Coordinates of C-alpha atoms and ligand atoms in Angstrom, one line a residue:
M1 CA 64.9 148.6 99.8
E2 CA 66.1 146.3 97.3
N3 CA 69.1 147.5 95.0
H4 CA 68.7 145.8 91.9
N5 CA 70.7 147.3 88.9
N6 CA 69.2 147.6 85.8
F7 CA 71.0 146.3 82.6
I8 CA 72.3 149.7 81.7
E9 CA 73.7 150.3 85.1
E10 CA 75.4 146.9 84.6
I11 CA 76.9 147.7 81.4
I12 CA 78.3 151.0 83.2
I13 CA 79.7 149.4 86.3
E14 CA 81.4 146.6 84.0
D15 CA 82.8 149.7 81.9
Q16 CA 83.9 151.3 85.1
A17 CA 85.7 148.1 86.3
M18 CA 87.6 147.9 83.1
G19 CA 88.4 151.5 83.2
K20 CA 87.0 152.6 80.0
H21 CA 86.6 156.1 79.5
D22 CA 88.6 156.5 83.0
G23 CA 85.3 155.5 84.5
R24 CA 83.7 158.9 83.3
V25 CA 79.9 158.7 82.6
Q26 CA 78.7 161.2 80.2
T27 CA 75.2 160.8 79.1
R28 CA 73.0 163.4 76.8
F29 CA 69.1 163.8 76.5
P30 CA 68.8 164.6 72.4
P31 CA 65.3 165.8 71.8
E32 CA 64.3 167.1 68.3
P33 CA 62.6 170.2 69.0
N34 CA 59.9 169.8 66.7
G35 CA 57.2 169.4 69.4
F36 CA 56.6 169.5 73.2
L37 CA 58.1 166.5 75.2
H38 CA 55.6 163.8 76.2
L39 CA 55.7 161.3 79.0
G40 CA 57.7 158.8 77.0
H41 CA 60.4 161.5 77.1
S42 CA 60.1 162.0 80.8
K43 CA 61.1 158.1 81.0
S44 CA 64.3 159.0 79.0
I45 CA 65.3 161.8 80.9
C46 CA 64.6 160.1 84.3
L47 CA 67.0 157.5 82.9
N48 CA 69.6 159.7 81.2
F49 CA 69.7 162.3 84.3
G50 CA 69.3 159.4 86.8
L51 CA 72.2 157.4 85.5
A52 CA 74.7 160.6 85.7
E53 CA 73.3 161.3 89.1
R54 CA 74.0 157.8 90.4
F55 CA 77.4 157.4 88.7
E56 CA 78.7 161.2 89.3
G57 CA 78.6 161.8 85.7
K58 CA 77.2 164.3 83.6
T59 CA 74.1 164.6 81.2
N60 CA 74.2 167.0 78.1
L61 CA 71.0 168.6 76.8
R62 CA 71.4 168.5 73.1
F63 CA 69.0 169.6 70.7
D64 CA 68.9 167.4 67.8
D65 CA 68.2 170.3 65.2
T66 CA 69.0 168.8 61.9
N67 CA 65.7 168.9 60.2
P68 CA 65.3 172.7 59.6
V69 CA 61.8 172.5 58.3
T70 CA 59.9 171.0 61.4
E71 CA 62.0 172.7 64.3
D72 CA 61.1 175.9 66.0
T73 CA 62.7 178.0 69.1
I74 CA 59.1 177.7 70.8
Y75 CA 59.6 174.0 71.2
V76 CA 63.4 174.5 72.4
D77 CA 61.9 176.7 75.2
S78 CA 59.3 174.4 76.5
I79 CA 61.8 171.4 76.5
K80 CA 64.2 173.4 78.8
E81 CA 61.4 174.4 80.9
D82 CA 60.0 170.9 81.1
I83 CA 63.3 169.4 82.0
A84 CA 63.9 171.9 84.7
W85 CA 60.3 171.2 86.1
L86 CA 61.1 167.4 86.2
G87 CA 64.0 168.6 88.5
Y88 CA 66.9 167.8 86.4
T89 CA 69.9 170.3 85.7
W90 CA 71.9 169.8 82.4
D91 CA 75.5 170.1 82.1
K92 CA 75.9 171.6 78.9
E93 CA 72.9 173.1 76.4
L94 CA 74.1 172.1 72.9
Y95 CA 72.4 171.8 69.4
A96 CA 73.6 169.8 66.8
S97 CA 73.4 172.4 64.6
D98 CA 76.4 173.9 66.3
Y99 CA 78.4 171.2 64.6
F100 CA 77.3 171.7 61.3
D101 CA 81.0 172.9 60.4
Q102 CA 82.5 169.8 61.9
L103 CA 79.8 167.5 60.4
Y104 CA 80.7 168.9 57.2
E105 CA 84.4 168.1 57.7
Y106 CA 83.5 164.5 58.7
A107 CA 81.8 164.2 55.7
V108 CA 84.8 165.5 53.3
N109 CA 87.0 163.0 55.6
L110 CA 84.7 160.3 54.4
I111 CA 84.7 161.3 50.8
Q112 CA 88.6 161.7 51.1
S113 CA 88.8 158.3 52.3
G114 CA 86.6 156.7 49.5
N115 CA 83.8 156.2 52.2
A116 CA 81.4 158.7 50.8
Y117 CA 80.1 159.3 47.3
V118 CA 77.8 161.9 45.7
D119 CA 74.7 160.1 44.0
D120 CA 72.6 162.0 41.3
S121 CA 70.1 159.3 41.1
T122 CA 66.5 160.0 41.9
S123 CA 65.1 159.0 45.2
E124 CA 63.0 156.6 43.3
E125 CA 66.2 155.2 41.8
I126 CA 67.6 154.7 44.9
A127 CA 65.1 153.1 46.5
Q128 CA 65.0 150.6 43.6
M129 CA 68.7 149.9 43.7
K130 CA 68.4 149.7 47.6
G131 CA 66.9 145.8 47.2
T132 CA 64.8 144.3 50.2
P133 CA 65.4 142.3 53.3
T134 CA 65.7 139.3 51.1
V135 CA 67.3 140.7 47.9
P136 CA 70.6 142.4 48.0
G137 CA 70.9 145.9 46.5
V138 CA 72.8 146.9 43.5
D139 CA 75.5 149.3 43.3
S140 CA 74.4 152.8 42.0
P141 CA 76.4 154.0 38.7
Y142 CA 77.7 156.8 40.8
K143 CA 79.4 154.8 43.4
S144 CA 82.7 154.5 41.5
R145 CA 83.2 158.3 41.3
T146 CA 86.7 159.5 42.5
P147 CA 86.9 161.1 45.8
A148 CA 88.2 164.2 44.0
E149 CA 85.2 164.3 42.0
N150 CA 82.9 163.6 44.8
L151 CA 84.6 166.4 46.6
Q152 CA 84.2 168.9 44.1
L153 CA 80.5 168.0 43.7
F154 CA 80.0 168.1 47.5
E155 CA 81.5 171.5 47.6
E156 CA 79.1 172.4 44.8
M157 CA 76.0 171.0 46.8
R158 CA 76.9 173.2 49.6
A159 CA 77.7 176.4 47.5
G160 CA 73.9 176.0 46.3
K161 CA 74.7 175.2 42.8
W162 CA 72.5 172.1 42.7
P163 CA 68.7 172.1 43.3
E164 CA 66.7 170.0 45.7
G165 CA 66.7 166.3 45.0
S166 CA 69.2 166.6 42.4
K167 CA 72.0 165.0 44.3
V168 CA 72.7 163.4 47.8
L169 CA 76.0 162.4 49.6
R170 CA 75.8 158.8 50.6
A171 CA 78.2 156.7 52.9
N172 CA 79.8 153.9 51.1
V173 CA 79.4 151.0 53.0
D174 CA 77.8 147.8 51.6
M175 CA 75.0 147.3 49.3
K176 CA 74.9 143.8 49.7
S177 CA 74.4 144.0 53.9
P178 CA 71.7 142.0 55.2
N179 CA 71.1 145.1 57.5
M180 CA 69.4 147.4 54.9
L181 CA 70.6 150.2 56.9
L182 CA 74.1 149.7 55.8
R183 CA 73.1 149.8 52.2
D184 CA 75.0 153.2 51.4
P185 CA 72.6 155.4 53.5
I186 CA 72.0 159.0 52.5
I187 CA 73.9 161.4 55.0
Y188 CA 73.3 164.7 53.3
R189 CA 70.5 166.1 51.2
I190 CA 70.1 169.4 49.7
K191 CA 67.4 171.4 51.3
F192 CA 67.0 175.3 50.8
A193 CA 65.3 175.8 54.0
H194 CA 65.6 178.4 56.7
H195 CA 66.9 176.8 59.9
H196 CA 65.8 178.1 63.3
R197 CA 69.5 178.8 64.4
T198 CA 71.8 178.8 61.5
G199 CA 69.5 180.7 59.2
D200 CA 70.2 180.7 55.7
K201 CA 74.1 179.7 56.0
W202 CA 73.3 176.0 54.7
C203 CA 71.1 174.4 52.0
I204 CA 72.5 170.9 52.5
Y205 CA 71.6 169.3 55.9
P206 CA 72.9 166.1 57.4
L207 CA 70.7 163.1 58.2
Y208 CA 70.0 161.7 61.6
D209 CA 72.2 158.3 61.7
F210 CA 75.3 160.5 60.6
A211 CA 74.7 163.4 62.6
H212 CA 73.5 161.7 65.7
G213 CA 76.6 159.3 66.0
Y214 CA 79.3 162.0 65.3
S215 CA 77.6 164.5 67.7
D216 CA 77.6 161.9 70.6
S217 CA 81.1 161.5 69.5
I218 CA 82.3 165.2 69.4
E219 CA 80.7 165.5 73.0
H220 CA 82.7 162.4 74.3
I221 CA 79.5 160.8 75.2
T222 CA 79.9 157.3 77.0
H223 CA 76.9 155.7 77.1
S224 CA 74.7 156.9 74.3
I225 CA 71.1 155.6 75.5
C226 CA 68.1 155.3 72.8
T227 CA 65.0 153.4 72.3
L228 CA 64.7 149.9 70.7
E229 CA 63.7 150.8 67.2
F230 CA 67.6 151.9 66.7
E231 CA 69.0 148.8 67.7
N232 CA 69.4 147.7 63.9
H233 CA 71.2 151.3 63.5
R234 CA 73.9 150.4 65.8
P235 CA 76.3 149.0 63.3
L236 CA 75.9 152.1 61.3
Y237 CA 76.4 154.2 64.2
D238 CA 79.5 152.2 65.0
W239 CA 80.6 152.3 61.3
F240 CA 80.6 156.0 61.4
L241 CA 82.9 156.5 64.7
E242 CA 85.0 153.5 63.5
T243 CA 85.8 154.5 59.6
L244 CA 87.0 158.1 60.9
D245 CA 88.5 156.9 64.2
V246 CA 86.9 159.3 66.4
F247 CA 85.7 159.0 70.1
R248 CA 83.7 155.9 70.3
S249 CA 80.4 156.3 72.1
R250 CA 78.5 153.1 72.9
Q251 CA 74.7 153.1 71.9
I252 CA 72.4 151.2 74.1
E253 CA 68.8 150.6 73.5
F254 CA 66.0 150.4 75.9
A255 CA 62.1 150.0 75.4
R256 CA 60.2 152.9 74.8
L257 CA 57.1 153.8 77.3
N258 CA 54.1 153.1 75.9
L259 CA 50.6 154.0 77.9
N260 CA 47.5 152.8 77.2
Y261 CA 44.6 155.1 76.2
T262 CA 47.0 157.5 74.7
V263 CA 49.2 158.2 71.7
M264 CA 53.1 159.2 72.2
S265 CA 54.2 160.6 69.3
K266 CA 55.1 164.1 68.7
R267 CA 53.6 164.2 65.2
K268 CA 50.2 162.5 66.2
L269 CA 49.9 165.1 69.2
L270 CA 51.1 168.1 66.7
Q271 CA 47.7 166.9 64.8
L272 CA 45.6 167.0 68.0
V273 CA 47.0 170.5 68.5
N274 CA 46.9 171.8 65.0
E275 CA 43.2 170.4 64.3
G276 CA 41.8 172.1 67.7
L277 CA 40.9 168.7 69.4
V278 CA 42.7 170.0 72.3
S279 CA 43.4 173.6 73.7
G280 CA 47.1 173.2 73.1
W281 CA 50.2 171.5 73.7
D282 CA 49.6 171.9 77.4
D283 CA 45.8 171.1 77.5
P284 CA 45.5 168.7 80.9
R285 CA 44.4 166.0 78.7
M286 CA 47.4 165.9 76.7
P287 CA 50.0 163.3 77.4
T288 CA 52.8 165.9 77.6
I289 CA 54.8 167.3 80.2
S290 CA 53.5 170.6 80.2
G291 CA 50.0 168.8 80.2
A292 CA 50.9 166.7 83.2
R293 CA 52.1 169.8 85.1
R294 CA 49.0 171.7 84.2
R295 CA 46.6 169.0 84.9
G296 CA 48.4 169.1 88.7
Y297 CA 50.6 166.0 88.4
P298 CA 53.7 166.6 91.0
A299 CA 57.1 166.1 89.0
A300 CA 57.9 163.8 91.7
S301 CA 55.0 161.6 90.8
I302 CA 56.7 161.3 87.3
R303 CA 60.1 160.6 88.7
N304 CA 58.5 157.7 90.9
F305 CA 56.8 156.4 88.0
A306 CA 59.4 156.2 85.9
K307 CA 61.5 154.6 88.7
H308 CA 59.3 152.0 89.3
I309 CA 58.5 150.8 85.6
G310 CA 62.3 150.6 85.3
I311 CA 63.7 149.9 81.9
A312 CA 63.5 146.8 79.9
K313 CA 64.8 145.3 76.5
R314 CA 61.3 144.5 75.2
E315 CA 58.5 146.7 74.6
N316 CA 55.2 146.5 76.8
V317 CA 52.4 148.8 77.6
I318 CA 52.0 150.4 80.9
E319 CA 48.6 151.1 82.4
L320 CA 47.6 154.8 82.8
S321 CA 46.1 153.9 86.2
L322 CA 49.6 153.1 87.2
L323 CA 50.9 156.8 87.0
E324 CA 47.6 158.1 88.4
F325 CA 48.4 155.8 91.6
F326 CA 51.7 157.6 91.7
V327 CA 49.9 161.1 91.4
R328 CA 47.8 160.2 94.0
E329 CA 50.4 158.8 96.3
E330 CA 52.2 162.2 96.0
L331 CA 49.5 164.5 96.2
N332 CA 48.1 162.3 99.4
K333 CA 51.2 163.7 101.1
I334 CA 51.5 167.0 99.9
A335 CA 48.0 168.6 98.8
T336 CA 46.1 171.1 101.3
R337 CA 42.7 169.4 102.2
V338 CA 39.8 171.9 101.5
M339 CA 36.1 171.8 101.1
A340 CA 34.4 172.4 97.6
V341 CA 30.8 171.8 96.6
L342 CA 30.8 170.7 93.3
D343 CA 26.9 170.1 92.8
P344 CA 25.4 172.3 95.3
I345 CA 22.2 172.2 97.3
K346 CA 21.2 175.0 99.8
V347 CA 20.8 173.9 103.5
I348 CA 19.1 176.3 106.0
I349 CA 19.8 175.8 109.7
T350 CA 16.6 176.6 111.2
N351 CA 18.0 176.7 114.8
Y352 CA 21.4 178.4 114.2
P353 CA 21.3 181.5 116.3
N354 CA 24.5 183.1 115.4
Q355 CA 25.7 185.2 112.4
E356 CA 28.6 183.0 111.7
E357 CA 31.7 181.7 113.5
W358 CA 34.9 180.3 112.3
L359 CA 35.8 176.9 112.9
E360 CA 39.7 175.4 112.8
A361 CA 40.2 172.9 109.9
E362 CA 43.3 170.6 109.6
N363 CA 45.2 171.3 106.6
N364 CA 46.6 168.0 105.8
P365 CA 46.3 164.8 108.2
E366 CA 49.3 163.3 106.6
D367 CA 51.6 166.3 107.4
S368 CA 51.9 167.2 110.9
E369 CA 53.5 170.3 110.0
A370 CA 50.7 171.2 107.7
G371 CA 49.0 172.9 110.4
T372 CA 45.6 174.3 110.4
R373 CA 43.1 177.1 109.2
M374 CA 39.9 178.9 109.8
I375 CA 36.7 178.3 108.0
P376 CA 33.5 180.1 108.4
F377 CA 30.3 178.3 109.5
S378 CA 26.7 180.2 109.4
S379 CA 23.3 179.1 108.9
T380 CA 23.3 179.0 105.3
L381 CA 25.4 176.3 103.6
F382 CA 25.8 174.3 100.6
I383 CA 26.2 170.8 100.5
E384 CA 26.6 168.0 97.7
R385 CA 23.2 167.3 96.0
E386 CA 24.2 163.7 96.0
D387 CA 24.7 163.7 99.9
F388 CA 20.9 164.1 100.2
M389 CA 18.4 161.8 99.5
E390 CA 14.6 162.0 99.9
D391 CA 13.6 158.2 99.5
A392 CA 17.0 156.8 100.8
P393 CA 17.6 153.3 100.7
K394 CA 18.5 151.3 104.1
K395 CA 22.2 151.3 103.5
Y396 CA 22.2 155.3 102.8
F397 CA 24.0 156.9 105.5
R398 CA 24.1 160.4 104.4
L399 CA 21.6 163.1 104.9
T400 CA 18.1 162.3 104.5
L401 CA 14.8 163.0 106.3
G402 CA 15.1 162.4 110.0
Q403 CA 18.6 161.3 109.6
K404 CA 21.7 162.7 111.0
V405 CA 25.2 163.3 109.6
R406 CA 27.9 165.3 110.9
L407 CA 29.6 168.2 108.6
K408 CA 33.1 168.2 108.6
H409 CA 35.1 170.1 111.0
A410 CA 31.6 171.4 112.5
Y411 CA 28.5 170.0 113.8
I412 CA 25.9 166.9 113.4
I413 CA 22.8 168.1 111.3
Q414 CA 19.5 166.3 110.8
C415 CA 17.2 167.1 108.0
D416 CA 13.6 168.1 108.9
N417 CA 11.9 169.1 105.7
V418 CA 12.6 170.0 102.2
V419 CA 11.4 172.5 99.9
K420 CA 10.7 172.0 96.4
N421 CA 10.0 174.0 93.1
E422 CA 7.0 174.2 91.1
A423 CA 8.7 171.3 89.1
G424 CA 9.2 169.2 92.1
E425 CA 12.9 169.6 92.4
I426 CA 14.5 169.9 95.6
V427 CA 15.9 173.4 96.2
E428 CA 16.4 173.6 99.9
L429 CA 16.9 171.5 103.1
H430 CA 15.6 172.5 106.2
C431 CA 17.9 171.3 108.9
T432 CA 18.4 171.6 112.8
Y433 CA 22.0 171.3 114.3
F434 CA 23.0 170.1 117.3
P435 CA 25.1 172.9 119.4
E436 CA 26.8 170.3 121.7
S437 CA 28.1 168.1 118.7
K438 CA 31.0 170.4 117.6
S439 CA 34.2 168.8 116.1
G440 CA 36.6 168.3 118.7
Q441 CA 34.5 169.3 121.5
D442 CA 31.5 166.9 121.2
T443 CA 29.5 165.9 124.2
S444 CA 26.1 165.2 122.3
G445 CA 26.7 161.4 122.8
I446 CA 24.9 161.4 119.2
E447 CA 26.3 158.8 116.7
V448 CA 26.4 159.2 113.0
K449 CA 27.3 157.1 110.3
S450 CA 28.9 159.5 107.9
T451 CA 30.5 162.8 107.5
I452 CA 29.8 165.0 104.4
H453 CA 31.6 168.2 103.1
W454 CA 29.9 171.8 102.8
V455 CA 30.9 175.5 102.7
S456 CA 29.1 178.3 104.1
A457 CA 26.9 180.1 101.5
N458 CA 27.7 183.5 102.2
H459 CA 31.5 183.1 102.3
A460 CA 31.7 180.7 99.4
I461 CA 33.7 181.7 96.2
D462 CA 32.2 180.7 92.8
A463 CA 34.6 178.8 90.8
Q464 CA 34.8 177.0 87.5
C465 CA 35.9 173.3 87.4
R466 CA 37.1 171.3 84.8
L467 CA 36.9 167.5 85.1
Y468 CA 38.9 165.3 82.8
D469 CA 38.6 161.7 81.6
R470 CA 41.0 159.8 79.4
L471 CA 41.6 161.4 75.7
F472 CA 40.8 158.2 73.9
T473 CA 37.9 155.6 74.3
A474 CA 40.3 152.9 73.1
E475 CA 43.3 151.1 75.1
D476 CA 45.7 151.4 71.9
P477 CA 44.0 154.3 69.5
D478 CA 47.1 153.6 67.5
G479 CA 46.8 149.6 67.2
N480 CA 44.6 149.6 64.0
K481 CA 46.3 151.0 61.2
E482 CA 43.2 151.4 59.0
V483 CA 41.3 153.4 61.5
D484 CA 42.7 157.1 62.4
F485 CA 43.7 157.3 66.0
K486 CA 41.5 160.2 66.0
T487 CA 38.2 158.2 65.7
Y488 CA 38.7 157.2 69.4
I489 CA 38.9 160.6 71.0
N490 CA 36.6 160.5 73.9
P491 CA 34.1 163.0 73.4
E492 CA 33.6 163.0 77.3
S493 CA 37.2 163.6 78.0
L494 CA 36.3 167.4 79.4
T495 CA 33.4 168.2 81.6
V496 CA 32.9 171.9 82.7
L497 CA 31.0 172.8 86.0
E498 CA 30.5 176.6 85.4
S499 CA 29.6 177.3 89.1
I500 CA 31.1 175.3 92.1
K501 CA 31.3 176.7 95.5
I502 CA 34.5 176.7 97.3
E503 CA 35.6 177.7 100.8
P504 CA 37.0 181.0 100.8
S505 CA 41.0 179.9 101.5
L506 CA 41.0 179.2 98.0
Q507 CA 40.9 182.7 97.1
N508 CA 44.9 182.7 97.5
A509 CA 45.1 179.2 95.6
Q510 CA 48.5 179.2 93.6
V511 CA 49.1 177.6 90.5
G512 CA 51.3 174.4 90.8
Q513 CA 49.8 173.6 94.3
G514 CA 47.8 170.6 94.8
Y515 CA 44.5 170.6 96.7
Q516 CA 42.6 167.8 98.1
F517 CA 38.7 168.6 97.7
L518 CA 37.7 166.4 100.4
R519 CA 35.8 163.5 98.9
K520 CA 36.1 164.8 95.6
G521 CA 39.6 164.3 94.4
Y522 CA 42.7 166.4 94.0
F523 CA 42.5 169.7 92.0
C524 CA 44.8 172.2 91.4
L525 CA 44.6 176.0 90.0
D526 CA 44.3 176.5 86.2
K527 CA 46.5 179.3 84.9
D528 CA 43.6 180.6 82.9
S529 CA 42.4 181.7 86.1
T530 CA 42.5 185.6 86.9
G531 CA 41.8 187.5 90.2
V532 CA 38.2 187.5 89.7
S533 CA 37.7 184.4 88.1
L534 CA 39.1 181.0 89.6
I535 CA 39.3 177.9 87.3
F536 CA 40.1 174.4 88.9
N537 CA 41.4 171.4 87.2
R538 CA 40.7 167.9 88.7
T539 CA 44.2 166.4 88.6
V540 CA 42.7 163.0 89.6
T541 CA 40.0 161.2 91.6
L542 CA 40.6 159.9 94.9
K543 CA 40.1 156.5 93.8
D544 CA 40.5 154.6 90.8
T545 CA 36.8 154.6 89.2
W546 CA 38.1 152.9 85.9
A547 CA 39.5 149.9 87.5
K548 CA 36.3 149.5 89.3
L549 CA 34.3 150.0 86.3
K550 CA 36.5 147.3 84.5
S551 CA 36.1 144.9 87.2
Q552 CA 32.3 144.9 87.3
Ligands
LIG1 P1 58.5 161.1 68.8 O1 58.2 159.9 67.6 O2 57.5 161.5 69.9 O3 58.8 162.4 68.0 P2 61.2 160.7 69.1 O4 62.0 159.6 69.6 O5 61.0 161.1 67.6 O6 59.6 160.6 69.6 P3 63.1 162.7 70.1 O7 62.7 164.2 70.3 O8 63.7 162.3 68.9 O9 61.6 162.2 69.8 O10 63.4 162.2 71.3 C1 64.3 162.5 72.3 C2 64.7 161.3 73.3 O11 63.7 160.6 73.8 C3 65.2 160.0 72.4 O12 66.4 159.6 72.8 C4 64.2 158.7 72.2 O13 64.6 157.7 72.3 C5 63.5 159.1 73.6 N1 62.0 159.0 73.5 C6 60.9 159.2 72.8 N2 59.9 158.7 73.1 C7 60.1 157.9 74.0 C8 59.5 157.0 74.8 N3 57.9 156.7 74.3 N4 59.8 156.4 75.9 C9 61.1 156.6 76.2 N5 62.1 157.3 75.5 C10 61.7 157.9 74.5
LIG2 MG1 62.4 161.9 66.2

């Protein structure tokens, strides 16, 4: 395989060659615990943990929990579960909120050295004085406060003496900088909010740029990897670390993952959950890691996908069907092949003399170790309604009057006549079988053009089946700012089949294991199943039907 380094690997190799940080590589994955992780995050996880693996470094899991209003411990737990499921182990589990004391000290240091000041302006005034990208900002009248005065006010802010919105702490950088982010950014604001970890200890909270850079520095992160929209934050990131002369982490930006037919922002996904448009964060249609897991995507398929798309410095959109390709590729290797009839029609084998017999069936032709299982055959079967046609065209090779097909793992049958109800619908097929045509020991000499799947009616188990389609009908549901992305929800994204017929071995199906329902796709048991009612999710079809539709 070609071994081509990506640009971040090149940077690390260069840093190591120069002996920077003694060649140490320390990365971090810094989610804000305000939602479940989505597939975009998986790209960042695979990147950060992958780099540490490759360069024998470590990756911290740091919860970026500096905004008390939106954060919650249920998100913390789900994030940990998802990363572990993806197959990665973090070095330390850390919380930016654990650094609140240290961050406060840094803010005091900035004040003492004249690099931060307390501003009493309203947010409107601050916005007004900020200027525009082409018009320089103007200094706040409070910028000239002395360090002693600032220090006292900041301590009072912390002590709860000032109401929300009455004062902020700002970095004293440059109101005329062409980079708007350097125009004296706010680094602390007053917020009387309960924090999921620190409780009511604080009523001032640090802002992202300030907290993030210093958290990286405190953890001695060598390479702080983030998405492209932070590129113009880098000068500010560097300013914070340089100004206090603390450990210098290096920020490196890469292009985020965008998938078509999907939205990938926790804020938007939260709307889908809150408005009941999906059953929850782990609805199998959601582009979340927990949704993908529940849908039956193997963790390896997500890792392989991330590796395949690589990393770039320019934004692009990846086709959802590419991810599905990796899902199929992985499931093809590991999924047990079974038979299930989604739209059953009854077949009576009129000349079958036995009560039942058990036939050997291969579990996975792709895996020589997967072994075989026994499946029951009897005189009453179900086949797929679409596998029979009364007035069939010439090229229809499945079952039709007088035409023979093979039943997978069993015998060749021929249809002799059909039984209809009063409405004229076919309710039963009467067939004969050929005893010498048994799979594996066929001496009948009969040739058939197709093989169909089936289950024995008396042995089959009823199950519910959930078929999924893309959640959005538009390639870029978020693309038109005039139109709410929820307008594009696909009303047919979920189809429930209440009573499919599955072979009895599936009674022991396990959540988390993949099955191929022969000719029907890859499926997995849903966690909503109970001992008496089984529910299967279709993970993905066997072929990419969307690619076919598009090319027509
Ligand atoms: P969202 O907008 O969905 O809330 P976020 O970037 O605010 O995403 P965080 O929890 O702050 O979410 O992100 C944790 C890490 O995951 C960050 O380093 C971020 O850059 C990265 N990340 C988020 N979305 C993507 C994406 N689509 N592709 C790659 N990395 C991403
Ligand atoms: Mg965020």
